[in-house]
Amino acid sequence: MVAAVVMGASAMAFETVRDYGLTSLFSAKENAAQKKVDASELPFTVSVQPERGEPDSWTMLLDRELTADETQKMQESSSPFSYLRDLGGHPLQYASLLENAPERYREQQFASGRLENVDTFKIGFLSTRAYPVMIDDWKVVDLTCVKSTRKTVVSRPAQGGAAYEGISLHLPPRADEPVLTDDTEGQGKPYFDSRFIEVGGGQSVGALRVEAIAPPGQSCEWGIEVHYTDAHHQDEYVQLKDGNGSPLRIHTESAPENPRQKWVFGSVPWTPCHLNPQGDSCDLA
């Protein structure tokens, strides 16, 4: 009787161990299959959008001169920014004020005597992968610049300055760029030295606000390569692509050096700097 019980218990134990072993084997195979499928998917996709809304200080670039009628409407408008953008203007903002950046970077920022104009956009990274993907570096690639052909500049110069969350870089990038623009510890230092962008694994979209600064009087196009690592031991640089699968191209401008028309306003009345170069705030535009 006792022997029968022992044999029955042993058989049950064997069945349990066998079932557990088979379950573990199936789970391991299933996990391996899932990882293989996960690794075959794109590590991430990218979207680039210009910033919306009207900033406190800005510069608008136009391809042509304003007519007398347009000039009057601009000056009478409750929102010259919106009016000029509807005319086809290209908006620029003023760079984040990096008061807490290293002294070398602060000196470079004010070398011209004023804050630089920046082309601002938001770049978002999205991944459908089940396992995390970490982006920890980027490079500017395929940079091409030509002389700006814009004819008109309208500016509401910055009074003081403000810091915005994100990154900033010149074209071509200076040493250590892109740098952090957040008003926090690390401002003005290399962004990817202490931070990274993580997507996949259930993470929400990883997004950055980018301030790109073209050389004076230039209009530029450029691409981005980012470095990423993942759970599948991928460790490489890849060039970002647009929704059509072509290399992503980003357009960045600065104000032309000798526009035919140049207006400033804001802290001063509307001033035609092309007629009065010594007018108040003309040196800030």
Tab-separated table of C-alpha atoms in Angstrom:
chain	number	residue	atom	x	y	z
A	1	MET	CA	0.000	0.000	0.000
A	2	VAL	CA	2.758	2.400	1.032
A	3	ALA	CA	4.793	1.426	-2.006
A	4	ALA	CA	1.851	2.147	-4.274
A	5	VAL	CA	1.434	5.600	-2.754
A	6	VAL	CA	5.129	6.345	-3.162
A	7	MET	CA	5.101	5.175	-6.761
A	8	GLY	CA	2.003	7.280	-7.457
A	9	ALA	CA	3.601	10.355	-5.906
A	10	SER	CA	6.776	9.780	-7.879
A	11	ALA	CA	4.806	9.508	-11.097
A	12	MET	CA	2.963	12.747	-10.343
A	13	ALA	CA	6.223	14.487	-9.512
A	14	PHE	CA	7.729	13.259	-12.773
A	15	GLU	CA	4.724	14.499	-14.716
A	16	THR	CA	4.965	17.894	-12.975
A	17	VAL	CA	8.679	18.223	-13.710
A	18	ARG	CA	8.160	17.120	-17.303
A	19	ASP	CA	5.298	19.599	-17.793
A	20	TYR	CA	7.359	22.384	-16.228
A	21	GLY	CA	10.277	21.528	-18.462
A	22	LEU	CA	8.128	21.515	-21.564
A	23	THR	CA	6.481	24.800	-20.535
A	24	SER	CA	9.881	26.406	-19.968
A	25	LEU	CA	11.084	25.099	-23.324
A	26	PHE	CA	8.018	26.432	-25.125
A	27	SER	CA	8.334	29.786	-23.281
A	28	ALA	CA	11.986	30.084	-24.239
A	29	LYS	CA	11.197	29.328	-27.873
A	30	GLU	CA	8.288	31.781	-27.828
A	31	ASN	CA	10.444	34.521	-26.297
A	32	ALA	CA	13.149	33.881	-28.867
A	33	ALA	CA	10.580	34.106	-31.663
A	34	GLN	CA	9.161	37.336	-30.221
A	35	LYS	CA	12.631	38.860	-29.976
A	36	LYS	CA	13.357	37.864	-33.567
A	37	VAL	CA	10.166	39.577	-34.748
A	38	ASP	CA	10.919	42.591	-32.551
A	39	ALA	CA	14.433	42.910	-33.965
A	40	SER	CA	13.080	42.836	-37.525
A	41	GLU	CA	10.975	45.956	-36.932
A	42	LEU	CA	12.336	49.468	-37.474
A	43	PRO	CA	13.983	50.685	-34.265
A	44	PHE	CA	12.025	53.950	-34.504
A	45	THR	CA	10.343	56.388	-36.849
A	46	VAL	CA	10.772	60.152	-36.834
A	47	SER	CA	8.528	63.179	-37.216
A	48	VAL	CA	9.638	66.812	-37.540
A	49	GLN	CA	7.256	69.700	-36.956
A	50	PRO	CA	7.884	73.461	-36.817
A	51	GLU	CA	6.926	75.128	-33.566
A	52	ARG	CA	3.399	76.497	-33.500
A	53	GLY	CA	2.221	79.739	-31.985
A	54	GLU	CA	3.716	83.202	-31.796
A	55	PRO	CA	6.860	83.643	-29.697
A	56	ASP	CA	7.495	86.755	-27.613
A	57	SER	CA	10.376	87.807	-29.853
A	58	TRP	CA	10.903	86.807	-33.462
A	59	THR	CA	12.230	87.627	-36.916
A	60	MET	CA	10.280	87.061	-40.130
A	61	LEU	CA	11.969	86.575	-43.511
A	62	LEU	CA	10.207	87.231	-46.823
A	63	ASP	CA	11.225	86.567	-50.420
A	64	ARG	CA	10.103	89.989	-51.640
A	65	GLU	CA	9.703	93.585	-50.540
A	66	LEU	CA	6.490	94.655	-48.848
A	67	THR	CA	4.267	97.034	-50.778
A	68	ALA	CA	3.145	100.304	-49.217
A	69	ASP	CA	-0.289	98.789	-48.596
A	70	GLU	CA	1.178	95.671	-46.970
A	71	THR	CA	3.474	97.800	-44.831
A	72	GLN	CA	0.502	99.771	-43.532
A	73	LYS	CA	-1.502	96.614	-42.815
A	74	MET	CA	1.487	95.087	-41.033
A	75	GLN	CA	1.867	98.091	-38.773
A	76	GLU	CA	-1.857	98.239	-38.026
A	77	SER	CA	-2.268	94.506	-37.454
A	78	SER	CA	-2.958	93.151	-33.971
A	79	SER	CA	-0.609	90.279	-34.877
A	80	PRO	CA	2.103	91.279	-37.373
A	81	PHE	CA	3.562	87.788	-36.911
A	82	SER	CA	0.430	86.073	-38.233
A	83	TYR	CA	-0.031	88.649	-40.985
A	84	LEU	CA	3.511	88.191	-42.297
A	85	ARG	CA	3.393	84.419	-42.015
A	86	ASP	CA	0.218	84.423	-44.108
A	87	LEU	CA	2.171	86.385	-46.736
A	88	GLY	CA	4.614	83.480	-46.938
A	89	GLY	CA	7.086	84.654	-44.317
A	90	HIS	CA	9.540	82.236	-42.722
A	91	PRO	CA	9.670	82.725	-38.919
A	92	LEU	CA	12.795	82.632	-36.805
A	93	GLN	CA	13.066	82.940	-33.047
A	94	TYR	CA	15.791	84.273	-30.779
A	95	ALA	CA	18.113	81.739	-29.185
A	96	SER	CA	17.600	80.568	-25.621
A	97	LEU	CA	19.533	82.670	-23.129
A	98	LEU	CA	22.091	80.314	-21.586
A	99	GLU	CA	22.965	82.215	-18.415
A	100	ASN	CA	24.151	79.075	-16.622
A	101	ALA	CA	26.247	77.735	-19.486
A	102	PRO	CA	30.052	77.509	-19.279
A	103	GLU	CA	31.715	80.912	-19.740
A	104	ARG	CA	33.181	79.939	-23.107
A	105	TYR	CA	29.729	79.204	-24.503
A	106	ARG	CA	28.218	82.407	-23.059
A	107	GLU	CA	30.961	84.464	-24.694
A	108	GLN	CA	30.289	82.820	-28.053
A	109	GLN	CA	26.561	83.423	-27.711
A	110	PHE	CA	26.998	87.181	-27.379
A	111	ALA	CA	29.960	87.589	-29.738
A	112	SER	CA	27.755	89.535	-32.176
A	113	GLY	CA	26.361	91.787	-29.441
A	114	ARG	CA	22.890	90.199	-29.517
A	115	LEU	CA	21.162	86.853	-29.277
A	116	GLU	CA	21.268	84.840	-32.487
A	117	ASN	CA	18.234	83.986	-34.581
A	118	VAL	CA	17.319	80.304	-34.616
A	119	ASP	CA	15.153	78.053	-36.746
A	120	THR	CA	13.139	76.027	-34.250
A	121	PHE	CA	11.447	72.668	-34.671
A	122	LYS	CA	10.351	69.660	-32.652
A	123	ILE	CA	11.619	66.211	-33.511
A	124	GLY	CA	9.793	63.158	-32.215
A	125	PHE	CA	10.936	59.531	-32.046
A	126	LEU	CA	8.373	56.717	-31.888
A	127	SER	CA	9.018	52.974	-31.650
A	128	THR	CA	6.569	50.065	-31.807
A	129	ARG	CA	9.170	47.648	-30.489
A	130	ALA	CA	8.370	45.669	-27.346
A	131	TYR	CA	11.913	46.124	-26.058
A	132	PRO	CA	13.525	49.521	-25.321
A	133	VAL	CA	15.640	51.435	-27.830
A	134	MET	CA	18.089	54.059	-26.532
A	135	ILE	CA	19.305	56.995	-28.659
A	136	ASP	CA	22.476	58.434	-27.152
A	137	ASP	CA	24.182	60.581	-29.805
A	138	TRP	CA	23.608	62.385	-33.096
A	139	LYS	CA	25.580	63.946	-35.935
A	140	VAL	CA	24.828	66.586	-38.564
A	141	VAL	CA	25.404	65.097	-42.031
A	142	ASP	CA	25.201	66.241	-45.652
A	143	LEU	CA	25.185	69.952	-44.754
A	144	THR	CA	24.803	72.339	-47.700
A	145	CYS	CA	24.442	76.123	-47.410
A	146	VAL	CA	23.878	78.912	-49.941
A	147	LYS	CA	23.600	82.663	-49.665
A	148	SER	CA	20.156	83.792	-48.531
A	149	THR	CA	18.031	85.445	-51.213
A	150	ARG	CA	15.430	86.819	-48.806
A	151	LYS	CA	14.553	90.452	-49.514
A	152	THR	CA	12.756	91.602	-46.354
A	153	VAL	CA	13.410	91.204	-42.631
A	154	VAL	CA	10.880	92.167	-39.954
A	155	SER	CA	11.988	91.762	-36.369
A	156	ARG	CA	10.622	92.083	-32.867
A	157	PRO	CA	13.957	91.900	-31.018
A	158	ALA	CA	14.389	90.042	-27.763
A	159	GLN	CA	14.313	92.142	-24.614
A	160	GLY	CA	16.495	90.209	-22.207
A	161	GLY	CA	16.023	86.536	-22.922
A	162	ALA	CA	14.575	83.240	-21.762
A	163	ALA	CA	15.602	79.592	-21.681
A	164	TYR	CA	13.565	76.799	-23.251
A	165	GLU	CA	13.763	73.051	-22.740
A	166	GLY	CA	15.608	71.283	-25.528
A	167	ILE	CA	18.888	71.454	-27.410
A	168	SER	CA	20.795	73.977	-29.518
A	169	LEU	CA	23.415	73.658	-32.237
A	170	HIS	CA	25.129	75.721	-34.909
A	171	LEU	CA	25.638	74.671	-38.511
A	172	PRO	CA	28.189	73.252	-38.750
A	173	PRO	CA	28.098	72.207	-35.077
A	174	ARG	CA	30.630	73.670	-32.698
A	175	ALA	CA	32.556	71.421	-30.331
A	176	ASP	CA	30.263	69.717	-27.804
A	177	GLU	CA	27.030	70.568	-29.669
A	178	PRO	CA	24.150	69.894	-29.463
A	179	VAL	CA	24.016	71.438	-25.993
A	180	LEU	CA	21.277	71.468	-23.380
A	181	THR	CA	19.176	74.663	-23.269
A	182	ASP	CA	17.061	73.810	-20.187
A	183	ASP	CA	17.386	76.294	-17.328
A	184	THR	CA	18.925	73.657	-15.088
A	185	GLU	CA	22.221	72.049	-14.161
A	186	GLY	CA	24.107	71.123	-17.300
A	187	GLN	CA	22.863	74.053	-19.386
A	188	GLY	CA	25.221	74.748	-22.280
A	189	LYS	CA	26.922	71.365	-21.919
A	190	PRO	CA	26.766	68.437	-24.366
A	191	TYR	CA	23.239	67.038	-24.245
A	192	PHE	CA	24.139	63.408	-24.812
A	193	ASP	CA	26.888	63.400	-22.179
A	194	SER	CA	24.253	63.083	-19.460
A	195	ARG	CA	20.986	62.318	-21.257
A	196	PHE	CA	19.476	59.988	-23.812
A	197	ILE	CA	16.175	59.393	-25.585
A	198	GLU	CA	14.424	56.111	-24.802
A	199	VAL	CA	11.585	54.738	-26.917
A	200	GLY	CA	9.944	51.341	-27.340
A	201	GLY	CA	9.097	49.048	-24.460
A	202	GLY	CA	5.872	50.910	-23.827
A	203	GLN	CA	7.575	54.320	-23.632
A	204	SER	CA	5.734	57.350	-24.993
A	205	VAL	CA	7.140	59.390	-27.869
A	206	GLY	CA	10.615	60.757	-27.208
A	207	ALA	CA	10.658	64.397	-28.315
A	208	LEU	CA	13.144	67.260	-28.420
A	209	ARG	CA	12.819	70.968	-29.128
A	210	VAL	CA	15.723	71.917	-31.399
A	211	GLU	CA	17.232	75.370	-31.975
A	212	ALA	CA	19.316	75.272	-35.165
A	213	ILE	CA	21.522	78.252	-36.037
A	214	ALA	CA	22.617	78.798	-39.641
A	215	PRO	CA	25.731	80.847	-40.515
A	216	PRO	CA	25.001	84.589	-40.972
A	217	GLY	CA	23.286	85.323	-44.275
A	218	GLN	CA	22.951	81.645	-45.189
A	219	SER	CA	20.170	79.194	-46.029
A	220	CYS	CA	21.043	75.577	-45.228
A	221	GLU	CA	19.766	72.028	-45.569
A	222	TRP	CA	21.081	69.135	-43.526
A	223	GLY	CA	20.442	65.619	-42.302
A	224	ILE	CA	20.853	63.786	-39.009
A	225	GLU	CA	22.490	60.523	-38.037
A	226	VAL	CA	21.698	59.148	-34.578
A	227	HIS	CA	23.412	56.426	-32.607
A	228	TYR	CA	21.214	53.847	-30.935
A	229	THR	CA	21.513	50.645	-28.924
A	230	ASP	CA	18.827	48.071	-28.207
A	231	ALA	CA	18.090	44.765	-26.473
A	232	HIS	CA	19.123	42.864	-29.596
A	233	HIS	CA	22.741	44.051	-29.389
A	234	GLN	CA	22.406	46.563	-32.221
A	235	ASP	CA	24.878	49.398	-31.687
A	236	GLU	CA	25.178	51.707	-34.683
A	237	TYR	CA	24.578	55.075	-36.353
A	238	VAL	CA	21.637	55.359	-38.747
A	239	GLN	CA	20.539	58.277	-40.902
A	240	LEU	CA	17.060	59.555	-40.103
A	241	LYS	CA	14.512	59.218	-42.903
A	242	ASP	CA	11.240	60.925	-43.701
A	243	GLY	CA	7.858	59.258	-44.146
A	244	ASN	CA	8.713	58.330	-47.741
A	245	GLY	CA	11.884	56.519	-46.777
A	246	SER	CA	14.177	59.228	-48.160
A	247	PRO	CA	16.944	60.815	-46.064
A	248	LEU	CA	15.411	63.457	-43.800
A	249	ARG	CA	16.331	67.009	-44.868
A	250	ILE	CA	15.947	69.921	-42.472
A	251	HIS	CA	15.823	73.525	-43.682
A	252	THR	CA	17.487	76.181	-41.523
A	253	GLU	CA	17.989	79.874	-42.302
A	254	SER	CA	19.476	83.035	-40.904
A	255	ALA	CA	18.593	86.595	-41.835
A	256	PRO	CA	20.155	87.947	-45.062
A	257	GLU	CA	23.067	90.278	-44.462
A	258	ASN	CA	21.845	93.074	-46.762
A	259	PRO	CA	18.050	92.941	-47.101
A	260	ARG	CA	16.265	95.559	-49.178
A	261	GLN	CA	13.803	96.170	-46.360
A	262	LYS	CA	14.426	95.794	-42.651
A	263	TRP	CA	11.861	96.710	-40.007
A	264	VAL	CA	11.992	96.567	-36.211
A	265	PHE	CA	9.289	97.224	-33.645
A	266	GLY	CA	8.228	96.201	-30.158
A	267	SER	CA	10.047	98.207	-27.512
A	268	VAL	CA	10.363	101.004	-30.101
A	269	PRO	CA	7.913	102.359	-32.706
A	270	TRP	CA	7.999	100.808	-36.163
A	271	THR	CA	11.418	101.702	-37.565
A	272	PRO	CA	12.558	101.264	-41.211
A	273	CYS	CA	16.190	100.311	-40.621
A	274	HIS	CA	16.844	100.167	-44.372
A	275	LEU	CA	16.208	103.932	-44.400
A	276	ASN	CA	17.603	104.665	-40.942
A	277	PRO	CA	20.327	102.105	-40.074
A	278	GLN	CA	21.139	103.952	-36.846
A	279	GLY	CA	17.554	103.755	-35.605
A	280	ASP	CA	16.788	102.417	-32.141
A	281	SER	CA	17.070	98.612	-31.917
A	282	CYS	CA	18.201	98.282	-35.550
A	283	ASP	CA	21.408	96.674	-34.297
A	284	LEU	CA	19.375	94.003	-32.473
A	285	ALA	CA	17.617	92.688	-35.582
